[in-house]
mmCIF file of C-alpha atoms in Angstrom:
data_model
loop_
_atom_site.group_PDB
_atom_site.id
_atom_site.type_symbol
_atom_site.label_atom_id
_atom_site.label_comp_id
_atom_site.label_asym_id
_atom_site.label_seq_id
_atom_site.Cartn_x
_atom_site.Cartn_y
_atom_site.Cartn_z
ATOM 1 C CA UNK A 1049 -112.518 6.641 -62.245
ATOM 2 C CA UNK A 1050 -113.580 3.710 -64.559
ATOM 3 C CA UNK A 1051 -114.779 0.600 -62.961
ATOM 4 C CA UNK A 1052 -112.704 -2.475 -63.918
ATOM 5 C CA UNK A 1053 -114.314 -5.361 -65.676
ATOM 6 C CA UNK A 1054 -111.985 -8.434 -66.410
ATOM 7 C CA UNK A 1055 -111.822 -11.016 -69.164
ATOM 8 C CA UNK A 1056 -109.538 -13.890 -69.991
ATOM 9 C CA UNK A 1057 -107.620 -13.711 -73.376
ATOM 10 C CA UNK A 1058 -108.095 -17.400 -74.263
ATOM 11 C CA UNK A 1059 -107.868 -20.153 -76.756
ATOM 12 C CA UNK A 1060 -109.783 -23.479 -76.612
ATOM 13 C CA UNK A 1061 -108.093 -26.726 -77.341
ATOM 14 C CA UNK A 1062 -110.624 -29.696 -77.665
ATOM 15 C CA UNK A 1063 -109.035 -33.100 -76.881
ATOM 16 C CA UNK A 1064 -112.088 -34.710 -78.418
ATOM 17 C CA UNK A 1065 -115.731 -33.718 -79.176
ATOM 18 C CA UNK A 1066 -116.898 -37.266 -78.519
ATOM 19 C CA UNK A 1067 -119.140 -37.621 -75.433
ATOM 20 C CA UNK A 1068 -121.188 -40.386 -73.933
ATOM 21 C CA UNK A 1069 -123.660 -37.860 -72.527
ATOM 22 C CA UNK A 1070 -126.452 -36.686 -74.930
ATOM 23 C CA UNK A 1071 -127.896 -33.396 -73.516
ATOM 24 C CA UNK A 1072 -130.676 -32.212 -75.815
ATOM 25 C CA UNK A 1073 -129.286 -28.729 -75.897
ATOM 26 C CA UNK A 1074 -125.821 -29.542 -76.772
ATOM 27 C CA UNK A 1075 -124.033 -28.010 -79.785
ATOM 28 C CA UNK A 1076 -120.671 -29.462 -78.973
ATOM 29 C CA UNK A 1077 -120.695 -33.283 -78.843
ATOM 30 C CA UNK A 1078 -120.317 -36.005 -81.318
ATOM 31 C CA UNK A 1079 -120.991 -39.681 -80.740
ATOM 32 C CA UNK A 1080 -118.316 -41.953 -79.302
ATOM 33 C CA UNK A 1081 -115.553 -42.885 -81.823
ATOM 34 C CA UNK A 1082 -116.659 -40.237 -84.281
ATOM 35 C CA UNK A 1083 -114.113 -37.540 -83.255
ATOM 36 C CA UNK A 1084 -110.469 -38.068 -83.725
ATOM 37 C CA UNK A 1085 -108.537 -37.119 -80.575
ATOM 38 C CA UNK A 1086 -106.339 -34.029 -80.770
ATOM 39 C CA UNK A 1087 -102.733 -35.067 -81.338
ATOM 40 C CA UNK A 1088 -99.959 -33.429 -79.345
ATOM 41 C CA UNK A 1089 -98.045 -32.442 -82.555
ATOM 42 C CA UNK A 1090 -101.151 -30.704 -83.945
ATOM 43 C CA UNK A 1091 -101.674 -28.925 -80.524
ATOM 44 C CA UNK A 1092 -98.093 -27.741 -80.669
ATOM 45 C CA UNK A 1093 -98.590 -26.225 -84.095
ATOM 46 C CA UNK A 1094 -101.719 -24.501 -82.882
ATOM 47 C CA UNK A 1095 -100.074 -23.183 -79.788
ATOM 48 C CA UNK A 1096 -96.967 -22.083 -81.790
ATOM 49 C CA UNK A 1097 -99.266 -19.908 -83.936
ATOM 50 C CA UNK A 1098 -100.705 -18.293 -80.881
ATOM 51 C CA UNK A 1099 -97.470 -17.033 -79.550
ATOM 52 C CA UNK A 1100 -97.184 -13.175 -79.402
ATOM 53 C CA UNK A 1101 -100.959 -12.784 -79.765
ATOM 54 C CA UNK A 1102 -101.662 -11.921 -76.243
ATOM 55 C CA UNK A 1103 -103.307 -15.272 -75.366
ATOM 56 C CA UNK A 1104 -102.814 -16.321 -71.730
ATOM 57 C CA UNK A 1105 -105.342 -18.947 -71.016
ATOM 58 C CA UNK A 1106 -105.555 -22.299 -72.864
ATOM 59 C CA UNK A 1107 -108.918 -23.753 -72.137
ATOM 60 C CA UNK A 1108 -108.856 -27.409 -72.473
ATOM 61 C CA UNK A 1109 -112.507 -28.382 -72.973
ATOM 62 C CA UNK A 1110 -113.369 -32.028 -73.699
ATOM 63 C CA UNK A 1111 -116.358 -34.231 -74.222
ATOM 64 C CA UNK A 1112 -116.499 -37.155 -71.736
ATOM 65 C CA UNK A 1113 -115.177 -40.645 -72.185
ATOM 66 C CA UNK A 1114 -117.270 -43.001 -70.240
ATOM 67 C CA UNK A 1115 -115.610 -43.850 -66.703
ATOM 68 C CA UNK A 1116 -115.867 -47.498 -67.330
ATOM 69 C CA UNK A 1117 -114.320 -47.205 -70.843
ATOM 70 C CA UNK A 1118 -110.823 -48.874 -71.404
ATOM 71 C CA UNK A 1119 -109.926 -45.654 -73.167
ATOM 72 C CA UNK A 1120 -110.600 -43.527 -70.088
ATOM 73 C CA UNK A 1121 -107.074 -43.649 -68.792
ATOM 74 C CA UNK A 1122 -105.611 -42.699 -72.258
ATOM 75 C CA UNK A 1123 -108.073 -39.749 -72.425
ATOM 76 C CA UNK A 1124 -106.921 -38.372 -69.027
ATOM 77 C CA UNK A 1125 -103.412 -38.802 -70.097
ATOM 78 C CA UNK A 1126 -104.037 -36.869 -73.260
ATOM 79 C CA UNK A 1127 -105.623 -33.907 -71.300
ATOM 80 C CA UNK A 1128 -102.581 -34.045 -68.902
ATOM 81 C CA UNK A 1129 -100.110 -33.958 -71.787
ATOM 82 C CA UNK A 1130 -101.987 -31.149 -73.531
ATOM 83 C CA UNK A 1131 -101.959 -28.967 -70.345
ATOM 84 C CA UNK A 1132 -98.165 -29.837 -69.764
ATOM 85 C CA UNK A 1133 -97.417 -28.772 -73.417
ATOM 86 C CA UNK A 1134 -99.340 -25.537 -72.884
ATOM 87 C CA UNK A 1135 -97.391 -24.801 -69.964
ATOM 88 C CA UNK A 1136 -94.037 -25.555 -71.527
ATOM 89 C CA UNK A 1137 -94.863 -23.081 -74.195
ATOM 90 C CA UNK A 1138 -95.676 -20.214 -71.789
ATOM 91 C CA UNK A 1139 -99.507 -20.457 -71.512
ATOM 92 C CA UNK A 1140 -101.696 -21.077 -68.382
ATOM 93 C CA UNK A 1141 -104.026 -24.229 -68.907
ATOM 94 C CA UNK A 1142 -107.549 -24.333 -67.308
ATOM 95 C CA UNK A 1143 -109.341 -27.688 -67.922
ATOM 96 C CA UNK A 1144 -113.001 -28.423 -68.032
ATOM 97 C CA UNK A 1145 -113.554 -32.122 -68.892
ATOM 98 C CA UNK A 1146 -116.714 -33.023 -67.217
ATOM 99 C CA UNK A 1147 -117.108 -35.101 -64.134
ATOM 100 C CA UNK A 1148 -113.829 -36.548 -62.855
ATOM 101 C CA UNK A 1149 -112.732 -38.858 -60.131
ATOM 102 C CA UNK A 1150 -110.851 -37.571 -57.062
ATOM 103 C CA UNK A 1151 -107.607 -39.050 -58.495
ATOM 104 C CA UNK A 1152 -108.116 -37.658 -61.904
ATOM 105 C CA UNK A 1153 -108.611 -34.200 -60.416
ATOM 106 C CA UNK A 1154 -105.477 -34.555 -58.231
ATOM 107 C CA UNK A 1155 -103.525 -35.483 -61.299
ATOM 108 C CA UNK A 1156 -104.736 -32.637 -63.529
ATOM 109 C CA UNK A 1157 -104.078 -30.269 -60.631
ATOM 110 C CA UNK A 1158 -100.418 -30.741 -61.378
ATOM 111 C CA UNK A 1159 -100.526 -29.077 -64.848
ATOM 112 C CA UNK A 1160 -103.614 -26.726 -64.471
ATOM 113 C CA UNK A 1161 -103.736 -23.356 -62.591
ATOM 114 C CA UNK A 1162 -107.441 -23.918 -62.303
ATOM 115 C CA UNK A 1163 -110.176 -26.472 -63.108
ATOM 116 C CA UNK A 1164 -113.936 -26.055 -63.882
ATOM 117 C CA UNK A 1165 -117.287 -27.704 -64.036
ATOM 118 C CA UNK A 1166 -120.660 -26.120 -64.502
ATOM 119 C CA UNK A 1167 -123.149 -27.251 -61.729
ATOM 120 C CA UNK A 1168 -125.818 -26.461 -64.373
ATOM 121 C CA UNK A 1169 -128.891 -27.029 -62.103
ATOM 122 C CA UNK A 1170 -129.304 -29.045 -58.897
ATOM 123 C CA UNK A 1171 -132.907 -29.880 -59.567
ATOM 124 C CA UNK A 1172 -133.270 -33.634 -60.390
ATOM 125 C CA UNK A 1173 -136.275 -33.018 -62.603
ATOM 126 C CA UNK A 1174 -133.962 -32.064 -65.557
ATOM 127 C CA UNK A 1175 -133.046 -35.740 -65.506
ATOM 128 C CA UNK A 1176 -136.442 -36.432 -66.985
ATOM 129 C CA UNK A 1177 -135.980 -34.062 -69.767
ATOM 130 C CA UNK A 1178 -132.849 -32.354 -71.087
ATOM 131 C CA UNK A 1179 -130.428 -34.588 -69.054
ATOM 132 C CA UNK A 1180 -132.438 -37.865 -69.710
ATOM 133 C CA UNK A 1181 -129.480 -39.382 -71.534
ATOM 134 C CA UNK A 1182 -126.722 -37.720 -69.699
ATOM 135 C CA UNK A 1183 -125.563 -39.939 -66.668
ATOM 136 C CA UNK A 1184 -122.981 -37.429 -65.387
ATOM 137 C CA UNK A 1185 -125.548 -34.569 -65.140
ATOM 138 C CA UNK A 1186 -126.789 -36.137 -61.925
ATOM 139 C CA UNK A 1187 -126.758 -33.158 -59.524
ATOM 140 C CA UNK A 1188 -125.023 -34.864 -56.622
ATOM 141 C CA UNK A 1189 -122.173 -36.046 -58.908
ATOM 142 C CA UNK A 1190 -121.453 -32.512 -59.901
ATOM 143 C CA UNK A 1191 -121.651 -31.154 -56.407
ATOM 144 C CA UNK A 1192 -119.351 -33.981 -55.219
ATOM 145 C CA UNK A 1193 -116.887 -32.612 -57.885
ATOM 146 C CA UNK A 1194 -117.041 -29.155 -56.319
ATOM 147 C CA UNK A 1195 -116.492 -30.696 -52.817
ATOM 148 C CA UNK A 1196 -113.390 -32.564 -53.979
ATOM 149 C CA UNK A 1197 -112.098 -29.508 -55.612
ATOM 150 C CA UNK A 1198 -112.330 -27.745 -52.202
ATOM 151 C CA UNK A 1199 -110.607 -30.735 -50.483
ATOM 152 C CA UNK A 1200 -107.826 -30.771 -53.049
ATOM 153 C CA UNK A 1201 -107.403 -26.928 -52.763
ATOM 154 C CA UNK A 1202 -108.030 -26.381 -56.530
ATOM 155 C CA UNK A 1203 -109.084 -22.952 -57.730
ATOM 156 C CA UNK A 1204 -112.289 -23.807 -59.269
ATOM 157 C CA UNK A 1205 -114.820 -22.236 -61.800
ATOM 158 C CA UNK A 1206 -118.441 -23.387 -61.768
ATOM 159 C CA UNK A 1207 -121.847 -21.995 -62.800
ATOM 160 C CA UNK A 1208 -125.435 -22.530 -63.758
ATOM 161 C CA UNK A 1209 -127.142 -22.900 -67.083
ATOM 162 C CA UNK A 1210 -130.366 -20.816 -67.484
ATOM 163 C CA UNK A 1211 -133.350 -21.621 -69.513
ATOM 164 C CA UNK A 1212 -133.414 -25.437 -69.481
ATOM 165 C CA UNK A 1213 -136.920 -25.695 -67.968
ATOM 166 C CA UNK A 1214 -135.784 -24.888 -64.307
ATOM 167 C CA UNK A 1215 -137.819 -22.837 -62.023
ATOM 168 C CA UNK A 1216 -136.845 -19.669 -60.132
ATOM 169 C CA UNK A 1217 -136.504 -21.782 -57.103
ATOM 170 C CA UNK A 1218 -134.221 -24.252 -58.836
ATOM 171 C CA UNK A 1219 -131.933 -21.409 -59.729
ATOM 172 C CA UNK A 1220 -131.931 -20.077 -56.105
ATOM 173 C CA UNK A 1221 -131.268 -23.621 -54.887
ATOM 174 C CA UNK A 1222 -128.296 -24.019 -57.388
ATOM 175 C CA UNK A 1223 -126.751 -20.801 -56.345
ATOM 176 C CA UNK A 1224 -127.282 -21.630 -52.669
ATOM 177 C CA UNK A 1225 -125.495 -24.930 -53.087
ATOM 178 C CA UNK A 1226 -122.449 -23.303 -54.650
ATOM 179 C CA UNK A 1227 -122.410 -20.577 -51.877
ATOM 180 C CA UNK A 1228 -122.579 -23.386 -49.270
ATOM 181 C CA UNK A 1229 -119.472 -25.283 -50.718
ATOM 182 C CA UNK A 1230 -117.562 -22.088 -51.067
ATOM 183 C CA UNK A 1231 -118.252 -21.267 -47.484
ATOM 184 C CA UNK A 1232 -116.733 -24.586 -46.495
ATOM 185 C CA UNK A 1233 -113.583 -24.426 -48.700
ATOM 186 C CA UNK A 1234 -113.196 -20.922 -50.162
ATOM 187 C CA UNK A 1235 -112.231 -22.294 -53.502
ATOM 188 C CA UNK A 1236 -114.817 -20.983 -56.049
ATOM 189 C CA UNK A 1237 -113.181 -18.218 -57.864
ATOM 190 C CA UNK A 1238 -115.903 -17.378 -60.403
ATOM 191 C CA UNK A 1239 -119.520 -18.397 -61.117
ATOM 192 C CA UNK A 1240 -120.765 -18.234 -64.639
ATOM 193 C CA UNK A 1241 -124.268 -17.383 -65.472
ATOM 194 C CA UNK A 1242 -124.874 -18.956 -68.814
ATOM 195 C CA UNK A 1243 -128.240 -18.242 -70.679
ATOM 196 C CA UNK A 1244 -129.278 -21.040 -73.122
ATOM 197 C CA UNK A 1245 -129.451 -19.817 -76.666
ATOM 198 C CA UNK A 1246 -130.551 -22.077 -79.487
ATOM 199 C CA UNK A 1247 -127.999 -23.593 -81.797
ATOM 200 C CA UNK A 1248 -127.996 -25.541 -85.169
ATOM 201 C CA UNK A 1249 -127.290 -28.850 -83.568
ATOM 202 C CA UNK A 1250 -129.545 -28.911 -80.467
ATOM 203 C CA UNK A 1251 -132.871 -30.520 -80.372
ATOM 204 C CA UNK A 1252 -134.052 -28.870 -77.203
ATOM 205 C CA UNK A 1253 -137.560 -27.343 -77.719
ATOM 206 C CA UNK A 1254 -137.087 -24.801 -74.740
ATOM 207 C CA UNK A 1255 -137.540 -21.084 -74.803
ATOM 208 C CA UNK A 1256 -134.586 -18.800 -73.921
ATOM 209 C CA UNK A 1257 -134.953 -16.515 -70.988
ATOM 210 C CA UNK A 1258 -135.979 -13.004 -71.853
ATOM 211 C CA UNK A 1259 -133.794 -9.993 -70.866
ATOM 212 C CA UNK A 1260 -135.723 -9.319 -67.740
ATOM 213 C CA UNK A 1261 -135.358 -12.924 -66.551
ATOM 214 C CA UNK A 1262 -131.622 -12.868 -67.229
ATOM 215 C CA UNK A 1263 -131.191 -9.786 -65.150
ATOM 216 C CA UNK A 1264 -133.226 -11.213 -62.366
ATOM 217 C CA UNK A 1265 -130.911 -14.183 -62.053
ATOM 218 C CA UNK A 1266 -127.901 -11.906 -62.041
ATOM 219 C CA UNK A 1267 -129.337 -9.853 -59.169
ATOM 220 C CA UNK A 1268 -130.169 -13.039 -57.277
ATOM 221 C CA UNK A 1269 -126.706 -14.484 -57.815
ATOM 222 C CA UNK A 1270 -125.068 -11.257 -56.510
ATOM 223 C CA UNK A 1271 -127.325 -11.361 -53.536
ATOM 224 C CA UNK A 1272 -126.564 -15.082 -52.671
ATOM 225 C CA UNK A 1273 -122.936 -15.390 -53.614
ATOM 226 C CA UNK A 1274 -120.040 -14.027 -51.481
ATOM 227 C CA UNK A 1275 -118.293 -10.955 -52.799
ATOM 228 C CA UNK A 1276 -115.065 -12.731 -53.244
ATOM 229 C CA UNK A 1277 -116.691 -14.805 -56.032
ATOM 230 C CA UNK A 1278 -116.473 -13.155 -59.477
ATOM 231 C CA UNK A 1279 -119.696 -13.149 -61.159
ATOM 232 C CA UNK A 1280 -119.340 -13.971 -64.831
ATOM 233 C CA UNK A 1281 -121.646 -13.839 -67.895
ATOM 234 C CA UNK A 1282 -120.588 -14.606 -71.549
ATOM 235 C CA UNK A 1283 -121.217 -11.478 -73.636
ATOM 236 C CA UNK A 1284 -121.679 -13.341 -76.944
ATOM 237 C CA UNK A 1285 -124.868 -14.970 -75.347
ATOM 238 C CA UNK A 1286 -126.509 -11.548 -74.524
ATOM 239 C CA UNK A 1287 -128.548 -9.907 -77.268
ATOM 240 C CA UNK A 1288 -127.195 -6.432 -77.218
ATOM 241 C CA UNK A 1289 -124.848 -3.997 -75.608
ATOM 242 C CA UNK A 1290 -127.537 -2.623 -73.476
ATOM 243 C CA UNK A 1291 -128.069 -5.965 -71.761
ATOM 244 C CA UNK A 1292 -124.295 -6.254 -71.112
ATOM 245 C CA UNK A 1293 -124.310 -2.899 -69.429
ATOM 246 C CA UNK A 1294 -127.297 -3.670 -67.322
ATOM 247 C CA UNK A 1295 -125.594 -6.889 -66.266
ATOM 248 C CA UNK A 1296 -122.553 -4.949 -65.183
ATOM 249 C CA UNK A 1297 -124.750 -2.574 -63.194
ATOM 250 C CA UNK A 1298 -126.219 -5.595 -61.265
ATOM 251 C CA UNK A 1299 -122.874 -6.930 -60.217
ATOM 252 C CA UNK A 1300 -121.227 -8.962 -63.039
ATOM 253 C CA UNK A 1301 -117.557 -8.338 -62.877
ATOM 254 C CA UNK A 1302 -116.056 -10.631 -65.485
ATOM 255 C CA UNK A 1303 -116.836 -11.432 -69.077
ATOM 256 C CA UNK A 1304 -115.015 -14.833 -69.139
ATOM 257 C CA UNK A 1305 -112.820 -16.181 -71.842
ATOM 258 C CA UNK A 1306 -112.939 -14.162 -75.051
ATOM 259 C CA UNK A 1307 -112.009 -16.794 -77.637
ATOM 260 C CA UNK A 1308 -111.876 -16.891 -81.508
ATOM 261 C CA UNK A 1309 -114.565 -19.642 -81.358
ATOM 262 C CA UNK A 1310 -116.928 -20.445 -78.550
ATOM 263 C CA UNK A 1311 -116.849 -24.249 -78.857
ATOM 264 C CA UNK A 1312 -119.919 -24.776 -76.661
ATOM 265 C CA UNK A 1313 -121.943 -22.054 -78.498
ATOM 266 C CA UNK A 1314 -120.400 -22.062 -81.977
ATOM 267 C CA UNK A 1315 -123.269 -20.065 -83.543
ATOM 268 C CA UNK A 1316 -122.634 -17.154 -81.241
ATOM 269 C CA UNK A 1317 -119.282 -15.373 -81.819
ATOM 270 C CA UNK A 1318 -117.494 -13.051 -79.587
ATOM 271 C CA UNK A 1319 -117.400 -9.315 -80.476
ATOM 272 C CA UNK A 1320 -113.955 -8.094 -81.376
ATOM 273 C CA UNK A 1321 -112.134 -7.261 -78.087
ATOM 274 C CA UNK A 1322 -111.059 -3.683 -79.231
ATOM 275 C CA UNK A 1323 -114.682 -2.866 -80.018
ATOM 276 C CA UNK A 1324 -116.069 -4.175 -76.856
ATOM 277 C CA UNK A 1325 -113.352 -2.459 -74.900
ATOM 278 C CA UNK A 1326 -114.204 0.802 -76.457
ATOM 279 C CA UNK A 1327 -118.002 0.362 -75.962
ATOM 280 C CA UNK A 1328 -117.425 -0.355 -72.274
ATOM 281 C CA UNK A 1329 -115.035 2.572 -71.778
ATOM 282 C CA UNK A 1330 -117.686 4.948 -73.156
ATOM 283 C CA UNK A 1331 -119.872 3.837 -70.373
ATOM 284 C CA UNK A 1332 -117.316 4.061 -67.561
ATOM 285 C CA UNK A 1333 -115.876 0.551 -67.532
ATOM 286 C CA UNK A 1334 -112.367 -0.421 -68.156
ATOM 287 C CA UNK A 1335 -111.889 -3.865 -69.692
ATOM 288 C CA UNK A 1336 -108.765 -5.548 -68.417
ATOM 289 C CA UNK A 1337 -107.166 -8.994 -69.138
ATOM 290 C CA UNK A 1338 -106.724 -11.379 -66.289
ATOM 291 C CA UNK A 1339 -105.126 -14.775 -65.649
ATOM 292 C CA UNK A 1340 -107.277 -18.074 -65.335
ATOM 293 C CA UNK A 1341 -106.404 -18.158 -61.713
ATOM 294 C CA UNK A 1342 -107.282 -15.253 -59.317
ATOM 295 C CA UNK A 1343 -104.623 -13.658 -57.104
ATOM 296 C CA UNK A 1344 -106.065 -14.957 -53.851
ATOM 297 C CA UNK A 1345 -105.267 -18.567 -55.072
ATOM 298 C CA UNK A 1346 -101.758 -18.112 -56.355
ATOM 299 C CA UNK A 1347 -100.394 -19.644 -53.120
ATOM 300 C CA UNK A 1348 -102.479 -22.774 -53.675
ATOM 301 C CA UNK A 1349 -100.467 -23.662 -56.741
ATOM 302 C CA UNK A 1350 -97.371 -25.953 -56.690
ATOM 303 C CA UNK A 1351 -94.005 -24.303 -57.007
ATOM 304 C CA UNK A 1352 -93.689 -25.187 -60.627
ATOM 305 C CA UNK A 1353 -97.155 -23.729 -61.407
ATOM 306 C CA UNK A 1354 -96.353 -20.599 -59.392
ATOM 307 C CA UNK A 1355 -93.076 -20.279 -61.482
ATOM 308 C CA UNK A 1356 -95.187 -20.417 -64.671
ATOM 309 C CA UNK A 1357 -97.496 -17.834 -63.367
ATOM 310 C CA UNK A 1358 -94.999 -15.359 -62.216
ATOM 311 C CA UNK A 1359 -93.296 -15.701 -65.597
ATOM 312 C CA UNK A 1360 -96.564 -14.603 -67.150
ATOM 313 C CA UNK A 1361 -96.985 -11.719 -64.661
ATOM 314 C CA UNK A 1362 -93.399 -10.349 -64.983
#
C-alpha cells in the first residue's frame, strides 16, 4: 500500500509587499509606501478566476506594517476583510502576516481556519547579521506568538529557516522550543523546514546547506518533534527528486502549499502537481490534497468556520 503524503492546493494573496523589517535574505519585501495594498475588488476578481480549479487554501501572506504606524489598524482590517471574502467565496483562509498582538490574533482567528509564523531560529546571534534590521525577528517575540496561539486555541503552523548562519545546536534549540510549546498547548499542526536558497533580490552572502545537512536537520526534527506534528518541506527548494524522496524516507509527511507562484522564493517554481504526483507514486507514495487545518483541530474552530469547513469536505 502506498504511503500517503499530503499537500495543500493553494493560492497566495498578498495584501502588501511593504515591510518595515529588512532581512538580508528576503526576496519578498518592498520599502514602506512602495507597494499598493491589494484592493478587495481586485481580490474578488482573482478569487473568482480560481473557482473550479481545485484550490482550497487561500494563503494571505503579508509584509509587516510597523506596530506603531497609524496605518496598522487599517492593515489588519484589510487582512481580515480579505480572509472574510475568501470564506464567502468557498475558500479556506490561512494567514501569515508576521508578528501580531494578542488582540490581532484573536480578531483574525474569526476568519481563518489556521494562522502561521515561522520561528526561524531562536539564536539571538542572527540579530547581529541577517536580522540586524528586522525588529520583529527577536526570537522571544516570535515564541510569544506561538504561546498566544496556544492560549487562543488557534491551529498553528510554524517552522525554522535553515542556512542563515545558525549552528547545529541552534537548530536543535529552535526545534526544542517548538516542541516545548506544543507540549503545553497541543496547537502546532505542522512544522516547516525551509532551506535558504539564494534569490535575485537578496543581499545575503551565506551558503545554502548541502543535501547531507538538509537531511540531517530532517532526521533531527523527526526525532525531537512529537508524531502528531506534520513535518513539511517545500519541494521547490530541494534540488532534485532524489532529495525529496530521501526527505520522505526520513519522516517528512507534507509538501506544503503547492502554489502557482512561491511569493517568498519567487525564483523557485513548483513542479506541476500531476508530474510530482506521478513521480511519487512510482516510488510508493500517494500524494493527496489536504485542508489548511488538520482534522484534530476542527473542533477548535467557531461554528461559522466549521460550517465553511464541512462545506468543503462534503
